[in-house]
């Protein structure tokens, strides 16, 4: 932010880069490229009060003394923390134009943010030239530490389409007296939007942009005559920025940082901050603001994690962590939300597996022509998702009740109908987000069986009721949660054709078969039930599945009353496009973005085994177990059923 603040000491707790990376998932982005001011600067300037070769970041030192010359480095800022969570390569997290790294012969990184830069200088770092310089406010003399061509210049005006671009800026336009009117606020916002536009035109697809924090609610301005006009002009800046961002042809992801800060100040104790202190009128270091008398660097119990601001305008490491977690909560939301259609697929396949076990138990033992067979079945399922680069891990559980029956209308043919109710829960992501689904599925079927040949055809339809969708995520030392609910529907077609290698009267049967399946799941869009900065709205999702398979099923008559049966099959999925979802922040209307999530796998293996026991002439008890597995999803189920002929 303010270049005069650049030369002053900062203080408190560092979360190391190794620690940040330790919790990182496999990155869905090729890298993260940062532009901005001191709020995102990863260490462009030399740290004259730190260890030899250290660079300056605009937050507090690591402690325990928090003092210059103590050997303590500065904490990480939000952009570096976020990149670490995303699994970005450590070298990419470094500063782009640091004279310190250049002198040490170290490679430049992808963080182009420079402390003190205004929005016009941020735009220049993208389109013309990056410069690390400092102006002495008392003499007006500018010292240039290093310059290099801007990002697009160095890359022949081609942006990496798979990278995440991260932009923040505007504070220095205010603090350097460049924004004193509505027109100047609009102009500064346009500079930042022009940077995002230039990146988009060069091929960038994913661009995360901060809304400007309320300058009037910083210790440097709070309580001064500039507080009210700074707050008003911050709002003008953000309105113009949002208007422009909504017109850019890219996936622009706004960060409602001012909204987040308001929510933190409304309930500071929840986030580990001191609820009994003035968190806007005081700071930790005392630079350009009044040091807190309790938790400030010279206070009775120095602790920057209890305060929101380190100095007049920069957050402490506690504030940096909150902003990083907030950004990650938005980026990771589709990794969980795109699992909602997979929950529905799980219930559909549970019914299909249950029905096929019933058919297998009935193989060669249908009811008499002109008779009915009624079935009632109950079961439970377990569904586990492994982490992908664009989806979260999850553990699902469910149970169901199915009723129905079949009618044998000819020697070689019978038809039937079953209907089932399913309850499924899924815990997904590092905070065990909680998603619940009630499914109501009906399947009509027809079967053919004559000597060695057999076939079946089934059509399913269902209603989906997602009655409690609770997304959870980290927010500093606390946890955030947003809730919603939605509906959906599904329908499916399935067919198989097989040949029995044994004679109809044999005690054993073994049959290879081919299968074809098609399904379509639609999940309606919904909004999470709040206007908090973290609350999101999701568009409709559609998940199609087209599979061909081959398998082998068998059956053995242990006694006339007891039979053992099972099958194994391999299927190939032809709808393997990565799922995506369009998202918008409830608090930032007009700017939506499409992010990718779960990627269906091409190969699926499945197996089942069961046993049937005649309890009476027309009454049979069946039990079974099924297993499905692809590279990232394992589904298991158990089932108990009773059938009655009449």
XYZ file of C-alpha atoms in Angstrom:
646
model
C 0.000 0.000 0.000
C 1.516 3.368 1.060
C 5.214 3.548 0.109
C 6.075 5.539 3.217
C 4.951 2.495 5.231
C 7.368 0.392 3.197
C 10.363 1.407 5.280
C 8.756 0.759 8.664
C 8.869 -2.392 10.784
C 6.135 -4.974 10.962
C 5.479 -7.874 13.354
C 4.180 -11.443 14.400
C 3.535 -15.041 13.355
C 4.590 -16.796 10.134
C 2.913 -19.818 8.678
C 5.731 -21.354 6.717
C 5.506 -22.213 3.046
C 6.077 -25.862 3.886
C 3.125 -25.778 6.264
C 0.905 -24.165 3.643
C 1.822 -26.723 1.046
C 1.342 -29.625 3.427
C -2.428 -29.245 3.300
C -2.579 -28.512 -0.416
C -4.590 -30.675 -2.751
C -3.490 -31.615 -6.223
C -3.715 -28.305 -8.060
C -6.408 -27.823 -10.710
C -4.426 -24.845 -12.020
C -1.091 -24.905 -13.805
C 0.145 -22.068 -11.570
C -1.038 -18.888 -9.873
C 0.020 -15.489 -11.226
C -0.446 -12.468 -8.963
C -0.707 -8.737 -9.697
C -1.355 -6.018 -7.164
C 0.030 -3.931 -4.347
C 1.377 -4.618 -0.860
C -1.690 -6.690 0.048
C -0.374 -9.391 -2.309
C 3.387 -8.619 -2.492
C 5.327 -11.855 -1.862
C 8.626 -10.072 -1.138
C 9.840 -7.683 -3.827
C 11.777 -5.315 -1.523
C 14.843 -6.013 0.643
C 14.082 -6.483 4.321
C 16.623 -4.126 5.875
C 15.592 -5.094 9.410
C 15.548 -8.827 8.882
C 17.993 -11.682 8.320
C 20.547 -11.380 5.532
C 18.969 -11.929 2.138
C 15.408 -11.685 3.475
C 12.641 -9.822 1.690
C 9.863 -7.621 3.003
C 6.208 -8.626 3.213
C 3.512 -6.303 4.458
C 2.302 -7.996 7.613
C 3.869 -8.813 11.003
C 7.059 -10.699 11.782
C 6.983 -14.238 13.073
C 7.668 -13.521 16.734
C 8.288 -13.933 19.553
C 9.741 -10.386 19.629
C 8.256 -9.138 16.315
C 11.121 -6.617 16.129
C 13.464 -5.520 13.367
C 16.884 -7.099 13.762
C 15.450 -10.040 15.701
C 16.188 -12.545 12.932
C 12.467 -13.066 12.393
C 11.062 -12.969 8.876
C 7.667 -11.645 7.849
C 4.549 -13.788 7.718
C 3.051 -14.905 4.437
C 0.379 -12.841 2.732
C -2.991 -14.089 1.514
C -1.944 -14.636 -2.107
C 0.971 -16.866 -1.108
C -1.142 -18.746 1.421
C -3.869 -19.352 -1.166
C -1.366 -20.531 -3.756
C 0.077 -22.943 -1.214
C -3.388 -24.365 -0.536
C -3.819 -24.915 -4.278
C -0.572 -26.855 -4.508
C 1.197 -24.298 -6.694
C 4.916 -25.017 -7.177
C 6.978 -23.226 -4.477
C 9.155 -21.431 -7.028
C 6.096 -19.890 -8.652
C 5.067 -18.296 -5.351
C 8.110 -16.010 -5.264
C 8.310 -12.348 -6.242
C 8.686 -11.491 -9.931
C 11.011 -8.491 -9.843
C 12.892 -8.820 -6.565
C 16.390 -7.279 -6.612
C 17.312 -9.561 -3.695
C 16.525 -12.752 -5.589
C 18.243 -11.406 -8.705
C 21.407 -10.661 -6.696
C 21.339 -14.182 -5.292
C 20.956 -15.703 -8.759
C 17.522 -17.101 -7.928
C 14.770 -17.479 -10.495
C 11.924 -14.993 -10.557
C 8.487 -16.142 -9.455
C 4.974 -15.414 -10.658
C 3.990 -12.835 -8.025
C 4.123 -9.428 -9.753
C 2.494 -7.482 -6.919
C 4.611 -4.566 -5.670
C 4.091 -2.729 -2.391
C 3.038 0.868 -3.029
C 1.750 0.340 -6.565
C -1.331 2.198 -7.719
C -3.787 0.689 -10.194
C -2.046 2.340 -13.156
C 1.239 0.706 -12.079
C -0.499 -2.643 -11.609
C -1.830 -2.345 -15.153
C 1.686 -1.508 -16.346
C 3.086 -4.649 -14.675
C 0.656 -6.623 -16.823
C 0.976 -4.796 -20.135
C 4.264 -2.835 -20.239
C 6.789 -2.827 -17.391
C 7.202 -4.068 -13.829
C 9.168 -1.776 -11.548
C 10.220 -2.105 -7.922
C 10.902 1.384 -6.597
C 10.443 3.485 -3.477
C 9.802 7.200 -3.171
C 11.027 9.034 -0.086
C 8.036 11.145 0.905
C 10.229 13.735 2.658
C 12.539 14.401 -0.312
C 10.484 13.185 -3.257
C 13.464 11.144 -4.478
C 12.598 7.810 -6.080
C 14.975 4.871 -5.805
C 14.493 2.223 -8.479
C 15.619 -1.210 -7.321
C 14.808 -3.179 -10.460
C 12.737 -3.129 -13.644
C 11.777 -5.837 -16.117
C 9.245 -6.192 -18.961
C 5.646 -6.756 -17.860
C 4.047 -10.181 -17.758
C 2.323 -10.071 -21.136
C 5.321 -8.447 -22.813
C 7.594 -11.236 -21.600
C 5.086 -13.844 -22.761
C 4.395 -12.409 -26.234
C 0.945 -11.321 -25.036
C -0.126 -14.905 -24.473
C -1.538 -15.759 -21.078
C -1.554 -19.293 -19.690
C -5.218 -20.399 -20.018
C -4.852 -22.948 -17.223
C -3.381 -20.568 -14.650
C -5.261 -18.771 -11.893
C -4.700 -15.003 -12.117
C -5.069 -13.011 -8.903
C -5.534 -9.225 -8.873
C -5.817 -6.732 -6.046
C -5.371 -2.971 -6.001
C -6.812 0.474 -5.487
C -5.766 1.260 -1.920
C -2.713 3.266 -2.901
C -4.762 5.417 -5.289
C -6.649 6.553 -2.183
C -3.705 6.726 0.217
C -1.552 8.683 -2.242
C -4.299 11.255 -2.769
C -5.180 10.160 -6.304
C -8.863 9.452 -5.496
C -10.666 12.530 -4.234
C -13.740 12.423 -6.473
C -16.210 10.032 -8.024
C -14.509 10.400 -11.407
C -11.117 9.507 -9.950
C -12.574 6.477 -8.140
C -14.127 5.282 -11.413
C -10.827 5.831 -13.250
C -8.857 3.804 -10.684
C -11.375 0.955 -10.881
C -11.136 1.011 -14.661
C -7.351 0.568 -14.430
C -7.771 -2.634 -12.440
C -10.534 -3.867 -14.749
C -8.355 -3.018 -17.770
C -5.689 -5.320 -16.340
C -8.182 -8.165 -16.066
C -9.436 -7.386 -19.581
C -5.910 -7.465 -21.013
C -5.267 -10.850 -19.413
C -8.565 -12.169 -20.780
C -7.800 -10.957 -24.290
C -4.423 -12.714 -24.071
C -6.118 -16.015 -23.229
C -6.491 -16.052 -19.437
C -9.589 -17.966 -18.338
C -9.583 -17.805 -14.525
C -9.139 -14.377 -12.932
C -9.766 -13.739 -9.232
C -10.192 -10.045 -8.376
C -10.462 -8.380 -4.971
C -13.116 -5.822 -4.308
C -11.427 -2.914 -2.553
C -11.586 -3.015 1.253
C -13.324 -0.039 2.842
C -10.500 2.495 3.157
C -12.533 4.421 5.726
C -12.442 1.352 7.994
C -8.644 1.163 8.238
C -6.678 2.471 11.233
C -4.876 5.000 9.022
C -8.171 6.727 8.107
C -10.714 5.677 10.738
C -11.762 8.570 12.977
C -10.303 11.222 10.667
C -12.217 13.671 8.431
C -11.360 11.390 5.500
C -13.276 8.416 6.915
C -16.708 9.135 5.421
C -15.553 10.254 1.942
C -13.099 7.325 1.785
C -15.913 4.890 2.582
C -18.194 6.448 -0.034
C -15.523 6.493 -2.733
C -14.519 2.911 -1.914
C -18.112 1.987 -2.714
C -17.960 3.907 -6.001
C -14.709 2.120 -6.896
C -16.253 -1.282 -6.214
C -19.463 -0.590 -8.106
C -17.518 0.445 -11.197
C -15.185 -2.534 -10.831
C -18.097 -4.988 -10.571
C -19.811 -3.412 -13.582
C -16.657 -3.839 -15.643
C -15.836 -7.343 -14.413
C -19.270 -8.548 -15.475
C -18.436 -7.620 -19.082
C -15.114 -9.493 -19.333
C -15.107 -12.688 -21.370
C -13.423 -14.888 -18.787
C -14.260 -16.725 -15.584
C -13.882 -13.692 -13.317
C -14.114 -14.639 -9.635
C -14.778 -11.628 -7.390
C -13.582 -11.654 -3.781
C -15.910 -9.606 -1.595
C -13.169 -8.692 0.864
C -15.010 -5.645 2.278
C -18.013 -7.854 2.998
C -15.817 -10.440 4.694
C -14.136 -7.781 6.854
C -17.535 -6.434 7.969
C -18.619 -9.926 8.997
C -15.391 -10.487 10.925
C -15.811 -7.187 12.771
C -19.417 -8.080 13.618
C -18.265 -11.211 15.485
C -14.500 -10.983 16.088
C -14.350 -13.552 18.886
C -15.491 -16.248 16.469
C -12.291 -15.707 14.501
C -9.990 -15.518 17.501
C -9.788 -11.728 17.493
C -10.134 -9.582 20.602
C -13.818 -8.680 20.900
C -13.081 -6.157 23.689
C -10.637 -4.105 21.594
C -11.035 -1.444 18.921
C -9.980 -3.519 15.906
C -10.343 -0.673 13.393
C -8.956 2.216 15.414
C -5.833 0.383 16.642
C -3.164 -1.859 15.145
C -0.295 -4.107 16.193
C 2.891 -2.290 15.148
C 1.881 1.328 15.716
C 2.943 2.330 12.205
C 0.549 4.956 10.792
C -1.951 4.136 13.539
C -2.370 3.851 17.297
C -0.800 0.669 18.682
C -3.158 -1.475 20.696
C -2.318 -1.116 24.387
C -2.975 -4.786 25.168
C -2.038 -6.825 22.095
C 0.161 -4.294 20.274
C 3.902 -4.742 19.896
C 4.555 -2.717 23.064
C 1.363 -3.763 24.831
C 0.945 -5.802 27.967
C 0.564 -9.098 26.030
C 1.762 -8.618 22.415
C -0.180 -10.902 20.069
C -0.882 -9.903 16.455
C -3.289 -12.829 15.994
C -5.732 -10.984 18.276
C -5.808 -7.967 15.958
C -7.012 -7.459 12.409
C -4.501 -4.788 11.345
C -0.747 -4.896 11.671
C -0.312 -1.232 10.768
C -2.439 1.555 9.345
C -3.619 -0.417 6.301
C -2.201 -3.961 6.244
C -3.729 -7.053 7.879
C -1.931 -9.153 10.453
C -1.254 -12.784 9.632
C -4.668 -13.553 11.149
C -6.295 -11.270 8.578
C -4.148 -12.701 5.776
C -5.231 -16.226 6.673
C -8.921 -15.238 6.713
C -8.676 -13.777 3.210
C -6.769 -16.791 1.867
C -9.306 -19.201 3.363
C -12.133 -17.133 1.890
C -10.643 -17.328 -1.600
C -10.085 -21.065 -1.242
C -13.689 -21.610 -0.095
C -14.928 -20.191 -3.402
C -12.459 -22.040 -5.614
C -13.092 -25.362 -3.871
C -16.906 -25.112 -3.799
C -17.409 -26.771 -7.235
C -15.187 -29.665 -6.179
C -17.940 -30.607 -3.731
C -21.062 -29.345 -5.517
C -20.339 -31.364 -8.688
C -20.585 -34.504 -6.535
C -24.344 -33.924 -6.120
C -25.179 -35.637 -9.452
C -22.867 -38.494 -8.462
C -24.922 -39.024 -5.310
C -27.975 -39.469 -7.546
C -26.067 -41.849 -9.810
C -25.203 -43.848 -6.718
C -28.859 -44.304 -5.741
C -29.834 -45.200 -9.316
C -27.140 -47.859 -9.522
C -28.088 -49.181 -6.101
C -31.593 -49.869 -7.387
C -30.277 -51.365 -10.614
C -27.931 -53.642 -8.679
C -30.730 -54.682 -6.344
C -33.022 -55.487 -9.254
C -30.354 -57.437 -11.121
C -29.660 -59.528 -8.026
C -33.359 -60.331 -7.911
C -33.305 -61.357 -11.573
C -30.215 -63.459 -11.024
C -31.822 -65.243 -8.087
C -34.886 -65.867 -10.288
C -32.813 -67.130 -13.243
C -34.445 -70.335 -14.476
C -36.953 -70.157 -11.652
C -39.634 -67.684 -12.682
C -43.137 -67.853 -11.286
C -45.671 -69.856 -13.318
C -47.145 -68.269 -16.432
C -50.066 -66.060 -15.472
C -48.797 -65.633 -11.877
C -47.436 -62.608 -10.004
C -44.315 -62.383 -7.887
C -44.152 -59.623 -5.282
C -40.879 -58.428 -3.761
C -39.918 -56.229 -0.859
C -36.291 -55.386 -0.231
C -34.193 -53.233 2.045
C -30.547 -52.379 1.824
C -27.691 -50.093 2.651
C -24.957 -48.502 0.559
C -21.546 -46.942 1.090
C -19.959 -44.657 -1.481
C -16.390 -43.315 -1.244
C -14.878 -40.629 -3.474
C -11.123 -40.197 -3.714
C -9.637 -36.739 -4.234
C -9.125 -35.549 -7.804
C -7.401 -32.367 -8.906
C -10.837 -30.800 -9.361
C -12.978 -32.669 -6.852
C -13.054 -33.346 -3.142
C -12.817 -36.635 -1.332
C -16.020 -37.800 0.298
C -17.680 -40.615 2.197
C -21.319 -41.431 1.582
C -23.808 -43.681 3.327
C -27.362 -44.574 2.476
C -30.247 -46.939 2.992
C -33.348 -47.814 0.999
C -36.666 -49.644 0.834
C -37.910 -51.098 -2.454
C -41.247 -52.731 -3.261
C -42.652 -54.095 -6.503
C -43.457 -57.164 -8.456
C -43.456 -58.975 -11.776
C -46.050 -60.753 -13.921
C -45.234 -63.690 -16.208
C -47.463 -63.060 -19.189
C -45.968 -65.814 -21.432
C -43.682 -68.804 -21.101
C -40.639 -66.793 -22.212
C -41.624 -63.316 -21.024
C -42.369 -61.426 -17.868
C -42.671 -57.743 -16.976
C -42.595 -55.839 -13.741
C -42.348 -52.612 -11.827
C -40.419 -51.668 -8.695
C -40.287 -48.401 -6.751
C -37.834 -47.413 -4.087
C -37.127 -44.638 -1.577
C -33.483 -43.866 -0.831
C -31.820 -41.728 1.819
C -28.199 -40.827 1.197
C -25.688 -38.611 2.988
C -22.272 -37.462 1.832
C -19.489 -35.888 3.860
C -17.057 -34.196 1.491
C -14.000 -31.971 1.641
C -11.501 -31.232 4.419
C -14.254 -29.866 6.710
C -16.740 -32.700 6.110
C -19.392 -30.682 4.351
C -22.734 -32.399 4.828
C -24.982 -33.136 1.833
C -28.239 -35.100 2.044
C -30.363 -36.577 -0.732
C -33.778 -38.236 -0.742
C -34.404 -40.130 -3.988
C -37.639 -41.714 -5.200
C -37.014 -44.013 -8.165
C -39.336 -46.288 -10.137
C -38.200 -48.856 -12.717
C -40.310 -50.720 -15.255
C -38.777 -53.794 -16.863
C -39.391 -56.626 -19.279
C -37.429 -59.896 -19.450
C -36.976 -62.684 -21.972
C -35.734 -66.180 -21.083
C -35.810 -69.195 -23.427
C -33.469 -72.196 -23.248
C -29.990 -70.630 -23.510
C -30.804 -67.026 -24.462
C -31.954 -64.338 -22.054
C -32.356 -60.574 -22.129
C -33.741 -57.747 -20.054
C -34.655 -54.119 -20.658
C -35.391 -51.562 -17.935
C -36.446 -47.914 -17.854
C -36.094 -45.813 -14.686
C -37.290 -42.402 -13.615
C -36.932 -40.580 -10.348
C -37.293 -37.433 -8.300
C -34.369 -36.006 -6.330
C -34.794 -33.994 -3.154
C -31.584 -32.462 -1.801
C -33.037 -31.329 1.506
C -29.932 -30.241 3.418
C -26.804 -29.082 1.618
C -24.335 -27.692 4.147
C -20.995 -26.595 2.701
C -18.295 -26.114 5.330
C -14.903 -24.434 5.002
C -12.087 -22.970 7.056
C -12.085 -19.284 7.995
C -8.936 -18.655 9.989
C -9.189 -20.539 13.266
C -12.954 -20.752 12.791
C -15.234 -22.530 10.361
C -17.710 -21.094 7.897
C -20.859 -22.820 6.682
C -23.477 -22.062 4.051
C -26.726 -24.013 3.626
C -29.160 -24.564 0.785
C -31.513 -27.083 -0.764
C -32.631 -28.011 -4.238
C -34.406 -30.624 -6.348
C -33.648 -32.662 -9.419
C -34.661 -35.616 -11.512
C -33.173 -38.610 -13.272
C -34.082 -41.140 -15.907
C -32.249 -44.125 -17.310
C -32.367 -47.012 -19.782
C -30.572 -50.293 -19.312
C -30.394 -53.479 -21.355
C -28.526 -56.784 -21.297
C -28.245 -59.804 -23.571
C -26.728 -63.109 -22.469
C -26.304 -66.793 -23.342
C -26.494 -69.586 -20.753
C -23.767 -72.193 -21.340
C -25.603 -74.856 -19.309
C -28.784 -76.795 -19.959
C -31.954 -75.421 -18.331
C -32.190 -78.436 -16.001
C -28.573 -78.163 -14.802
C -27.738 -77.412 -11.156
C -25.269 -74.774 -12.339
C -25.555 -71.972 -14.869
C -22.840 -69.780 -16.369
C -23.570 -67.019 -18.825
C -21.521 -64.316 -20.546
C -23.485 -61.167 -21.359
C -23.259 -57.712 -22.876
C -24.833 -54.599 -21.368
C -25.693 -51.050 -22.387
C -26.700 -48.261 -19.994
C -27.726 -44.650 -20.383
C -28.679 -42.219 -17.635
C -29.285 -38.510 -17.251
C -29.256 -36.705 -13.910
C -30.353 -33.090 -13.591
C -29.790 -31.055 -10.423
C -31.608 -27.739 -10.265
C -29.655 -24.597 -9.505
C -29.971 -23.091 -6.050
C -28.741 -20.296 -3.804
C -27.239 -20.744 -0.377
C -29.451 -19.140 2.227
C -27.552 -15.980 3.178
C -26.060 -12.786 1.780
C -22.713 -13.290 3.495
C -19.548 -12.837 1.461
C -19.073 -16.620 1.444
C -22.591 -17.512 0.190
C -22.878 -18.724 -3.415
C -25.498 -19.390 -6.081
C -25.131 -22.403 -8.400
C -26.618 -22.925 -11.846
C -28.286 -26.160 -13.031
C -26.117 -29.240 -13.429
C -26.591 -32.097 -15.910
C -24.681 -35.360 -15.716
C -25.026 -37.901 -18.520
C -23.679 -41.420 -18.546
C -23.307 -43.778 -21.499
C -21.778 -47.177 -20.808
C -21.157 -50.431 -22.614
C -20.120 -53.505 -20.703
C -19.403 -57.196 -20.760
C -19.665 -59.649 -17.927
C -20.200 -63.144 -16.649
C -22.946 -64.301 -14.301
C -23.326 -67.650 -12.631
C -25.585 -69.608 -10.341
C -25.257 -72.879 -8.412
C -27.974 -74.938 -6.741
C -26.558 -76.112 -3.432
C -29.838 -77.797 -2.532
C -33.291 -77.486 -4.113
C -34.011 -74.814 -1.487
C -30.639 -73.005 -1.421
C -28.904 -71.300 -4.328
C -25.705 -69.281 -4.617
C -25.308 -66.715 -7.396
C -22.982 -63.933 -8.523
C -21.694 -61.849 -11.415
C -18.674 -59.817 -12.507
C -18.625 -57.175 -15.234
C -16.454 -54.498 -16.773
C -18.016 -51.342 -18.213
C -16.646 -48.462 -20.244
C -17.957 -44.938 -19.745
C -18.210 -42.732 -22.837
C -19.318 -39.511 -21.110
C -16.063 -38.529 -19.417
C -16.093 -34.750 -19.866
C -15.180 -32.951 -16.681
C -18.242 -31.644 -14.879
C -18.545 -27.918 -14.291
C -20.910 -25.511 -12.606
C -21.640 -21.802 -13.026
C -21.362 -19.896 -9.756
C -22.000 -16.366 -8.496
C -21.534 -14.696 -5.118
C -24.865 -13.798 -3.550
C -23.303 -10.519 -2.408
C -21.884 -9.596 -5.852
C -24.690 -9.858 -8.415
C -23.860 -9.603 -12.091
C -20.543 -11.473 -12.070
C -20.797 -15.231 -12.546
C -18.072 -17.711 -13.377
C -17.818 -21.322 -14.468
C -15.440 -23.643 -12.616
C -14.664 -27.301 -13.173
C -15.260 -30.138 -10.757
C -15.634 -33.915 -10.766
C -14.280 -35.848 -13.756
C -16.035 -39.172 -14.549
C -13.722 -42.119 -15.051
C -13.623 -44.228 -18.191
C -13.463 -47.726 -16.683
C -15.773 -49.332 -14.133
C -15.585 -52.800 -12.624
C -18.444 -54.299 -10.657
C -19.250 -57.569 -8.931
C -22.034 -59.044 -6.838
C -22.688 -62.189 -4.876
C -25.821 -63.472 -3.200
C -27.724 -66.383 -1.764
C -31.412 -67.313 -1.878
C -33.276 -69.618 0.479
C -36.795 -70.970 -0.003
C -38.730 -70.569 3.219
C -41.904 -72.078 1.781
C -43.212 -73.202 -1.585
C -43.926 -69.663 -2.759
C -41.795 -67.629 -0.326
C -38.078 -66.953 -0.846
C -35.526 -64.996 1.170
C -32.516 -63.459 -0.610
C -29.394 -61.660 0.578
C -26.663 -60.071 -1.484
C -23.604 -57.856 -1.651
C -22.451 -55.698 -4.565
C -19.263 -53.778 -5.311
C -18.463 -51.137 -7.930
C -15.090 -49.524 -8.466
C -13.405 -47.093 -10.824
C -10.195 -45.164 -10.263
C -11.765 -42.641 -7.875
C -15.112 -43.987 -6.662
C -15.932 -47.145 -4.708
C -19.563 -48.111 -4.101
C -20.659 -51.046 -1.954
C -24.099 -52.260 -0.974
C -25.862 -54.985 0.960
C -29.423 -56.126 0.418
C -32.059 -58.346 1.973
C -35.222 -59.215 0.035
C -38.330 -61.373 0.292
C -40.367 -62.541 -2.717
C -43.795 -64.129 -2.766
C -45.564 -65.843 -5.660
C -49.317 -65.635 -6.034
